[in-house]
mmCIF file of C-alpha atoms in Angstrom:
data_model
loop_
_atom_site.group_PDB
_atom_site.id
_atom_site.type_symbol
_atom_site.label_atom_id
_atom_site.label_comp_id
_atom_site.label_asym_id
_atom_site.label_seq_id
_atom_site.Cartn_x
_atom_site.Cartn_y
_atom_site.Cartn_z
ATOM 1 C CA UNK A 1 0.000 0.000 0.000
ATOM 2 C CA UNK A 2 1.413 3.384 -0.927
ATOM 3 C CA UNK A 3 2.092 6.032 1.709
ATOM 4 C CA UNK A 4 -0.741 8.230 0.391
ATOM 5 C CA UNK A 5 -3.313 5.419 0.565
ATOM 6 C CA UNK A 6 -2.070 4.430 4.022
ATOM 7 C CA UNK A 7 -2.361 8.037 5.245
ATOM 8 C CA UNK A 8 -5.838 8.365 3.734
ATOM 9 C CA UNK A 9 -6.981 5.107 5.351
ATOM 10 C CA UNK A 10 -5.578 6.108 8.748
ATOM 11 C CA UNK A 11 -7.290 9.498 8.535
ATOM 12 C CA UNK A 12 -10.631 7.914 7.598
ATOM 13 C CA UNK A 13 -10.446 5.406 10.457
ATOM 14 C CA UNK A 14 -9.522 8.119 12.973
ATOM 15 C CA UNK A 15 -12.365 10.342 11.790
ATOM 16 C CA UNK A 16 -15.002 7.606 11.890
ATOM 17 C CA UNK A 17 -14.005 6.382 15.343
ATOM 18 C CA UNK A 18 -14.099 9.939 16.703
ATOM 19 C CA UNK A 19 -17.663 10.677 15.545
ATOM 20 C CA UNK A 20 -19.525 8.822 18.338
ATOM 21 C CA UNK A 21 -17.363 10.507 20.960
ATOM 22 C CA UNK A 22 -18.496 13.958 19.847
ATOM 23 C CA UNK A 23 -22.217 13.207 19.952
ATOM 24 C CA UNK A 24 -23.154 15.325 22.972
ATOM 25 C CA UNK A 25 -19.974 17.189 23.768
ATOM 26 C CA UNK A 26 -20.030 20.949 23.582
ATOM 27 C CA UNK A 27 -23.202 23.010 23.442
ATOM 28 C CA UNK A 28 -24.380 22.807 19.828
ATOM 29 C CA UNK A 29 -27.072 20.254 20.692
ATOM 30 C CA UNK A 30 -28.708 22.601 23.233
ATOM 31 C CA UNK A 31 -31.346 25.257 22.550
ATOM 32 C CA UNK A 32 -29.129 28.145 23.710
ATOM 33 C CA UNK A 33 -31.601 29.403 26.333
ATOM 34 C CA UNK A 34 -31.485 29.230 30.110
ATOM 35 C CA UNK A 35 -33.259 26.315 31.780
ATOM 36 C CA UNK A 36 -33.814 25.389 35.431
ATOM 37 C CA UNK A 37 -34.624 21.887 36.669
ATOM 38 C CA UNK A 38 -35.281 20.937 40.301
ATOM 39 C CA UNK A 39 -35.528 17.338 41.401
ATOM 40 C CA UNK A 40 -33.982 14.328 43.093
ATOM 41 C CA UNK A 41 -31.038 12.342 41.731
ATOM 42 C CA UNK A 42 -32.095 8.749 40.982
ATOM 43 C CA UNK A 43 -28.842 7.588 39.336
ATOM 44 C CA UNK A 44 -25.374 9.031 38.821
ATOM 45 C CA UNK A 45 -22.471 8.109 36.529
ATOM 46 C CA UNK A 46 -19.760 10.643 37.294
ATOM 47 C CA UNK A 47 -16.878 9.359 35.178
ATOM 48 C CA UNK A 48 -15.292 10.619 31.985
ATOM 49 C CA UNK A 49 -15.918 12.111 29.514
ATOM 50 C CA UNK A 50 -18.535 13.894 31.677
ATOM 51 C CA UNK A 51 -20.924 12.985 34.449
ATOM 52 C CA UNK A 52 -24.528 12.058 33.790
ATOM 53 C CA UNK A 53 -27.343 12.299 36.331
ATOM 54 C CA UNK A 54 -30.856 10.895 36.141
ATOM 55 C CA UNK A 55 -33.238 13.302 37.852
ATOM 56 C CA UNK A 56 -36.830 12.755 38.984
ATOM 57 C CA UNK A 57 -38.539 16.128 38.518
ATOM 58 C CA UNK A 58 -42.272 16.143 39.196
ATOM 59 C CA UNK A 59 -42.597 12.505 38.154
ATOM 60 C CA UNK A 60 -40.625 12.907 34.915
ATOM 61 C CA UNK A 61 -37.176 11.421 34.437
ATOM 62 C CA UNK A 62 -34.608 13.849 33.059
ATOM 63 C CA UNK A 63 -31.013 13.223 32.023
ATOM 64 C CA UNK A 64 -28.550 15.941 32.975
ATOM 65 C CA UNK A 65 -24.967 16.157 31.803
ATOM 66 C CA UNK A 66 -22.680 17.633 34.434
ATOM 67 C CA UNK A 67 -18.964 18.369 34.280
ATOM 68 C CA UNK A 68 -15.992 16.117 33.884
ATOM 69 C CA UNK A 69 -14.679 14.792 37.230
ATOM 70 C CA UNK A 70 -12.004 17.534 37.391
ATOM 71 C CA UNK A 71 -14.580 20.251 36.602
ATOM 72 C CA UNK A 72 -16.994 19.012 39.294
ATOM 73 C CA UNK A 73 -14.145 18.967 41.822
ATOM 74 C CA UNK A 74 -12.979 22.453 40.811
ATOM 75 C CA UNK A 75 -16.538 23.730 41.380
ATOM 76 C CA UNK A 76 -16.464 22.279 44.914
ATOM 77 C CA UNK A 77 -18.606 19.209 44.266
ATOM 78 C CA UNK A 78 -17.872 15.638 45.265
ATOM 79 C CA UNK A 79 -19.526 12.381 44.245
ATOM 80 C CA UNK A 80 -21.505 12.105 47.497
ATOM 81 C CA UNK A 81 -23.186 15.461 46.809
ATOM 82 C CA UNK A 82 -24.492 14.113 43.484
ATOM 83 C CA UNK A 83 -25.416 10.627 44.729
ATOM 84 C CA UNK A 84 -28.911 9.132 44.385
ATOM 85 C CA UNK A 85 -31.292 10.794 46.817
ATOM 86 C CA UNK A 86 -29.658 14.232 46.554
ATOM 87 C CA UNK A 87 -32.098 17.108 46.048
ATOM 88 C CA UNK A 88 -30.766 19.803 43.742
ATOM 89 C CA UNK A 89 -31.493 22.439 41.157
ATOM 90 C CA UNK A 90 -29.664 22.411 37.844
ATOM 91 C CA UNK A 91 -29.155 25.606 35.850
ATOM 92 C CA UNK A 92 -28.129 25.316 32.225
ATOM 93 C CA UNK A 93 -29.441 24.606 28.753
ATOM 94 C CA UNK A 94 -31.911 21.980 27.616
ATOM 95 C CA UNK A 95 -31.749 19.937 24.451
ATOM 96 C CA UNK A 96 -32.666 21.680 21.223
ATOM 97 C CA UNK A 97 -35.067 18.774 20.659
ATOM 98 C CA UNK A 98 -38.125 19.612 22.805
ATOM 99 C CA UNK A 99 -39.117 15.923 22.864
ATOM 100 C CA UNK A 100 -35.962 15.038 24.839
ATOM 101 C CA UNK A 101 -35.796 15.412 28.607
ATOM 102 C CA UNK A 102 -32.103 16.212 28.425
ATOM 103 C CA UNK A 103 -30.054 19.169 29.643
ATOM 104 C CA UNK A 104 -26.477 20.255 30.214
ATOM 105 C CA UNK A 105 -25.840 21.828 33.610
ATOM 106 C CA UNK A 106 -23.804 25.020 33.865
ATOM 107 C CA UNK A 107 -24.321 25.254 37.641
ATOM 108 C CA UNK A 108 -25.805 23.101 40.396
ATOM 109 C CA UNK A 109 -27.556 24.462 43.485
ATOM 110 C CA UNK A 110 -27.540 22.235 46.587
ATOM 111 C CA UNK A 111 -28.909 23.473 49.926
ATOM 112 C CA UNK A 112 -28.818 27.076 48.686
ATOM 113 C CA UNK A 113 -25.143 26.873 47.618
ATOM 114 C CA UNK A 114 -24.359 27.381 43.919
ATOM 115 C CA UNK A 115 -21.571 25.310 42.359
ATOM 116 C CA UNK A 116 -20.560 26.823 39.013
ATOM 117 C CA UNK A 117 -19.359 24.145 36.600
ATOM 118 C CA UNK A 118 -19.011 26.639 33.749
ATOM 119 C CA UNK A 119 -18.671 30.047 35.450
ATOM 120 C CA UNK A 120 -17.912 31.738 32.129
ATOM 121 C CA UNK A 121 -21.389 30.740 30.873
ATOM 122 C CA UNK A 122 -23.375 32.119 33.823
#
């Protein structure tokens, strides 16, 4: 295989394998407006590439993306604060698809204390 074909093949493979990883990263999938959700955490997966919480809000289950582990820690949060049973308010942006119960949190309010995950966006 020539060097050009090998380079082209490697680039194609790298591009295709990266596509699923970019599915919900960034903010382009959100509606761009401010959204507030208050509820109780029912499940939490706080690993990389970012944490995901399931929230029961008035009988509806919402999915909320929170920060990467380092971002949560920098904001002053720990895993116990986001564990199932925690009551909180999430401030951020909801999905641009109104049929999805999905949001990305910019800040989390717990017991009246605000933890800014993305202070530059508040």
